[in-house]
Amino acid sequence: MKLSGAEILLEALRLEGVEKIFGYPGGAVLDIYDRLPFTNLQHYLTRHEQGAAHAADGYARVTGKVGVCFATSGPGATNLVTGLATAQIDSVPVVAFTGNVPTFMIGNDAFQEVDTVGVTRPITKHNFLVKDVKDLADTVKKAFYIAKTGRPGVVLVDLPKDVTREIADFFEEEYKAPPQIRSYKPVLKGHPGQIKKAAKAIASAERPVLYIGGGVVSSGASDLVVKLAEVAQIPMVATLMGLTAVPGKHPQFFGMLGMHGTYAANMAVSECDLLIAIGARFDDRVTGKLSEFAKNAKVIHIDVDSAEIGKNKPVDIPIVGDAKLILEELLPEVEKQVSKNREFLVSREKWLMKIRSWADRYPLYYEPNDRVIKPQFVIEKICEVTNGDAIITTDVGQHQMWVAQYYKFRFPRQLVTSGGLGTMGFGVPAAIGAKVGRPDKIVFCVSGDGSFQMNMQEIVTAVQYSIPIKVAIINNGFLGMVRQWQGIFYNKNYSQVHMDVQPDFVKLVEAMGGVGFRVERPQDVEKVLKEAMTINDRPVVIDFVVDREEDVFPMVPPGGSLKEMILPKYGKKSLEKAV
Amino acid sequence: MEKKEYRKHVISVLVENQPGALARIIELFSSRGYNIESLNVGQTEDPTISRITMVAKGDEHTIEQIVKQLRRLIDVFKVRNLTDKKKLDRELLIVRLNVETAEKKEEVKRLVDIFGAQIVDVSQDTYTVELTGDEDQIDAFLQLIKPLGIREMARTGRVAMVRALQGDTFEDKH
């Protein structure tokens, strides 16, 4: 079949199973947009290319499919950069297509020309510049394959305008053949000898801890991890990215570890004698002072990316491969060991009790207040009203940590948050992508007043396509997390963190065609949330005016060990309950 | 972490012979602030595959990380740190020397003989000499001819291959 480059691209997307695209047209991609209406692909026009990238990312995170975004050359492409970097560092499969000037003008500083492949090289898993229409189909096939296999990531395909115009042969059958990339062969199956070793270590440890990362969620290994924990009576802690791998209320789950982790999780990791890291990368926000992290523990590290193993922390038993495939092999081995020797479960019971006593003594805590809204209270109420069943997207800052602490997640892929890059402005467009991917779910974006203002224009996108996302702004009139650091480490020198001048968010959202609420009293929180739940045809934004100087606790000071947590001031009520 | 010790590493990479591949590889070094001392790229027996030999100074841990990260690049077939391997290790030097006097000419000829170098270009007052050897040989030669007056020089940096005696030729990527 003879097709133009643009048609080949769209055919290839259809064959890849792509249904939704987020994008923004421009001169260099006009040929593609010209053919787009003649396909079944649904395109969402965002208000900024960054929004398109985040939406594709949000879509990918909730569905597990590859997210796709389009942008034009030059500024279109550079506007994608933050979105691509965000997805890449969190290992989210996204394929981005950018237009470029015609091949004969490349390198000429032509209008809207930029070296997109050069600019995006450090923030993608791989990228391509297609110089000949004959290579286009094969390149698209490779792009999707690379994005979704091994450690998932971002692939960018740069398409000069003449490539999308020229005609070439396209054969569906040929496209369906498996891609051939001779230098790319991701290892998926774990080494059997190492798996046996790991099983033995798990059976012989007295105080093991499962340290669960985002890789567990993306490989679909959640159930297996929980089963492993139950079979061998191992306590579980999770990273921000791994939070939804485990039911939030599981009796062996002690919440998030790290800088804003729970006391119990951080102590468990500090005191364990075996750390079983799965799909986690020992990020500095998790480990605190590295030399003190799980100091006396043997380490098992399961990861699909061999470059992560031993990167930050020496590992005793490395297993390279897909978490799910490895756990399928590991679990029976552990079961064998457990049935041979049931005695060790006694020591596990003691260990679990010790962690529980930490959790009871130092729970997550905030001082309740009936005059001022506490931000944590809002998260608890959102969890209650949505029955713990909503997909939550967040922006970055204090509200993000409060979501991680106070929302009890129930199923994998329920939390969409920028973990690695910490991208403010992520929440709203990611919520749009999430709702497009999972229209059956309530999608709640929890944002801050600072973060919301970074990409609030995307509310218009949600209005245009009747995407009923809900946004809760935790509004303290500050860049809250920065203020918290200035408060603790910079002697309360609150430099440039006041957001004293803010738009009237209610009027603003209404001007954009959504529904706006403002809540200033604790007793109204639930009522308004319930009302927001009834609006199903357009976005809703609730501006929660909260306690201005509330901080996130516990907190491990940067560079400190996980044991050195700054704890909240426990009120009388809580300590009575705890002790 | 143990104390960081910096030394020269020789890393050999087999890579798809296509645009962008080299840039990705160099970036892994430059993004860590490591200066690449020398870099060589050329075809292998398979024209679609290039061999890159690079020499960079770094501590063991970071170089190991770079090697791992090189392996995960899509275009990369094989990576090997040759630093502690028995290897064949050569570079090429081209140097133009001032030889205004007959004594100097004689002296250069003598050194060229000893080192197995060659005079490849001659003008009234210069000799241009070419020498292939390992790094030590080239350094030694340069040290001896330096007093004569080097007008211009170019050296390629190293290319290296593991000796066949070593048994294996090249580890797999993973």
Coordinates of C-alpha atoms in Angstrom, one line a residue, chain A residues 363-566:
Chain A
P363 CA 1.5 7.2 64.4
L364 CA 1.0 9.7 61.7
Y365 CA -0.4 12.6 63.6
Y366 CA -1.7 16.1 63.3
E367 CA -3.4 18.3 65.8
P368 CA -7.1 18.4 65.0
N369 CA -8.7 21.8 64.9
D370 CA -12.3 22.9 64.6
R371 CA -11.7 26.4 63.4
V372 CA -8.9 26.1 60.8
I373 CA -8.8 23.4 58.1
K374 CA -5.9 21.1 58.6
P375 CA -4.6 19.9 55.2
Q376 CA -4.3 16.3 56.4
F377 CA -7.9 16.4 57.4
V378 CA -8.8 17.3 53.8
I379 CA -6.9 14.3 52.5
E380 CA -8.6 12.0 55.0
K381 CA -12.0 13.3 54.0
I382 CA -11.2 12.9 50.3
C383 CA -10.2 9.3 51.1
E384 CA -13.5 8.8 53.0
V385 CA -15.7 10.4 50.4
T386 CA -14.2 8.5 47.5
N387 CA -14.1 5.3 49.6
G388 CA -10.4 5.0 49.0
D389 CA -11.2 4.1 45.4
A390 CA -10.3 7.2 43.5
I391 CA -7.3 7.7 41.3
I392 CA -5.3 10.4 42.9
T393 CA -2.9 12.6 41.0
T394 CA -0.8 15.1 42.8
D395 CA 1.4 18.0 42.2
V396 CA 4.6 18.4 44.2
G397 CA 5.1 19.7 47.7
Q398 CA 3.5 19.3 51.1
H399 CA 0.1 18.2 49.7
Q400 CA 1.9 15.4 47.8
M401 CA 3.4 14.1 51.0
W402 CA 0.1 14.4 52.9
V403 CA -1.6 12.3 50.1
A404 CA 1.2 9.7 50.4
Q405 CA 0.7 9.6 54.2
Y406 CA -3.1 9.9 54.6
Y407 CA -4.8 8.5 51.6
K408 CA -5.2 4.7 52.0
F409 CA -4.8 3.2 48.5
R410 CA -6.5 0.0 47.6
F411 CA -5.2 -1.0 44.2
P412 CA -2.2 -0.6 42.0
R413 CA -1.8 2.4 39.6
Q414 CA -4.1 4.4 41.9
L415 CA -1.5 7.2 42.6
V416 CA -0.2 9.3 39.8
T417 CA 2.6 11.5 41.1
S418 CA 5.9 12.9 40.0
G419 CA 8.2 11.0 42.2
G420 CA 11.6 11.3 40.6
L421 CA 11.6 14.7 39.1
G422 CA 9.2 16.5 41.5
T423 CA 7.4 18.4 38.8
M424 CA 5.1 21.1 39.9
G425 CA 2.3 21.6 37.4
F426 CA 2.0 17.8 36.8
G427 CA -1.3 17.2 38.7
V428 CA -4.0 18.7 36.5
P429 CA -2.8 17.5 33.1
A430 CA -1.9 14.1 34.6
A431 CA -5.5 13.9 36.0
I432 CA -6.9 14.6 32.5
G433 CA -4.8 11.8 31.1
A434 CA -5.8 9.5 34.0
K435 CA -9.5 10.2 33.5
V436 CA -9.2 9.6 29.8
G437 CA -7.5 6.3 30.5
R438 CA -9.9 5.3 33.3
P439 CA -13.2 7.0 32.7
D440 CA -14.8 4.5 35.2
K441 CA -12.9 5.9 38.1
I442 CA -13.2 9.1 40.1
V443 CA -10.0 11.1 39.4
F444 CA -9.0 13.5 42.1
C445 CA -6.0 15.9 41.6
V446 CA -4.7 17.1 44.9
S447 CA -2.6 20.2 44.3
G448 CA -1.2 23.2 46.1
D449 CA -1.8 26.8 45.4
G450 CA 1.7 27.1 43.9
S451 CA 1.5 23.9 41.8
F452 CA -2.0 24.6 40.5
Q453 CA -0.9 27.9 39.1
M454 CA 1.8 26.2 37.0
N455 CA -0.6 24.5 34.6
M456 CA -4.1 25.6 35.5
Q457 CA -4.8 26.5 31.9
E458 CA -5.4 22.8 31.3
I459 CA -8.7 23.1 33.2
V460 CA -9.9 24.5 29.8
T461 CA -8.9 21.3 28.1
A462 CA -11.0 19.3 30.6
V463 CA -13.9 21.6 29.9
Q464 CA -13.6 21.3 26.2
Y465 CA -13.7 17.5 26.3
S466 CA -16.1 17.3 29.3
I467 CA -13.6 15.5 31.4
P468 CA -14.9 15.6 35.0
I469 CA -11.7 15.6 37.0
K470 CA -11.8 17.0 40.5
V471 CA -9.1 19.2 41.8
A472 CA -8.5 20.0 45.5
I473 CA -6.2 22.9 46.1
I474 CA -4.6 22.7 49.5
N475 CA -4.2 26.5 49.7
N476 CA -1.9 27.8 52.4
G477 CA -0.8 30.9 50.4
F478 CA 2.7 29.6 50.5
L479 CA 5.1 27.5 48.5
G480 CA 4.5 25.2 51.4
M481 CA 7.4 22.7 51.2
V482 CA 9.9 25.4 50.5
R483 CA 8.6 27.4 53.4
Q484 CA 8.8 24.3 55.6
W485 CA 12.5 24.0 54.7
Q486 CA 13.1 27.7 55.3
G487 CA 11.4 27.3 58.6
I488 CA 13.4 24.4 59.8
F489 CA 16.8 24.9 58.1
Y490 CA 16.9 28.6 57.3
N491 CA 15.8 30.1 60.6
K492 CA 12.3 31.0 59.3
N493 CA 13.7 33.3 56.6
Y494 CA 10.7 33.0 54.4
S495 CA 12.3 34.3 51.2
Q496 CA 10.0 34.5 48.2
V497 CA 7.5 31.9 49.2
H498 CA 4.5 34.0 49.9
M499 CA 1.8 33.7 47.3
D500 CA -0.1 36.6 48.7
V501 CA -1.6 37.6 45.4
Q502 CA -3.6 34.8 44.0
P503 CA -6.4 34.6 41.5
D504 CA -9.9 34.1 42.9
F505 CA -9.8 30.4 42.0
V506 CA -13.6 30.0 42.1
K507 CA -14.1 32.8 39.6
L508 CA -11.1 31.7 37.5
V509 CA -12.4 28.2 37.2
E510 CA -15.9 29.4 36.4
A511 CA -14.5 31.7 33.7
M512 CA -12.8 28.6 32.2
G513 CA -16.1 26.8 32.2
G514 CA -15.6 24.6 35.2
V515 CA -17.2 24.6 38.7
G516 CA -15.4 26.3 41.6
F517 CA -15.9 26.1 45.3
R518 CA -14.1 27.7 48.2
V519 CA -14.0 26.1 51.6
E520 CA -12.7 27.9 54.7
R521 CA -14.2 26.0 57.7
P522 CA -13.5 22.4 58.7
Q523 CA -17.2 21.6 59.1
D524 CA -17.8 22.4 55.3
V525 CA -15.1 20.1 54.0
E526 CA -17.1 17.0 53.7
K527 CA -20.2 18.7 52.5
V528 CA -18.4 20.4 49.6
L529 CA -16.5 17.2 48.7
K530 CA -19.8 15.3 48.4
E531 CA -21.3 18.0 46.3
A532 CA -18.2 17.9 44.0
M533 CA -18.8 14.2 43.6
T534 CA -22.1 14.8 42.0
I535 CA -20.7 16.9 39.1
N536 CA -20.0 14.5 36.2
D537 CA -19.8 16.6 33.1
R538 CA -17.1 19.1 33.8
P539 CA -14.1 19.8 36.0
V540 CA -14.5 20.9 39.6
V541 CA -12.0 22.8 41.5
I542 CA -12.2 23.2 45.3
D543 CA -10.1 25.8 46.9
F544 CA -9.4 24.6 50.5
V545 CA -8.1 27.4 52.6
V546 CA -5.9 25.6 55.1
D547 CA -3.7 26.2 58.1
R548 CA -0.9 28.3 56.8
E549 CA 2.1 27.0 58.7
E550 CA 1.3 23.3 59.0
D551 CA 4.4 21.1 58.3
V552 CA 4.8 17.6 57.0
F553 CA 6.0 15.2 59.7
P554 CA 7.8 12.9 60.3
M555 CA 10.8 14.5 58.5
V556 CA 14.3 13.2 58.0
P557 CA 16.5 16.2 57.6
P558 CA 18.4 16.0 54.3
G559 CA 21.6 14.1 54.8
G560 CA 20.4 12.6 58.1
S561 CA 19.8 8.9 58.8
L562 CA 16.3 7.5 58.7
K563 CA 16.4 7.1 62.4
E564 CA 16.8 10.9 62.9
M565 CA 13.2 11.9 62.3
I566 CA 11.7 15.1 63.4

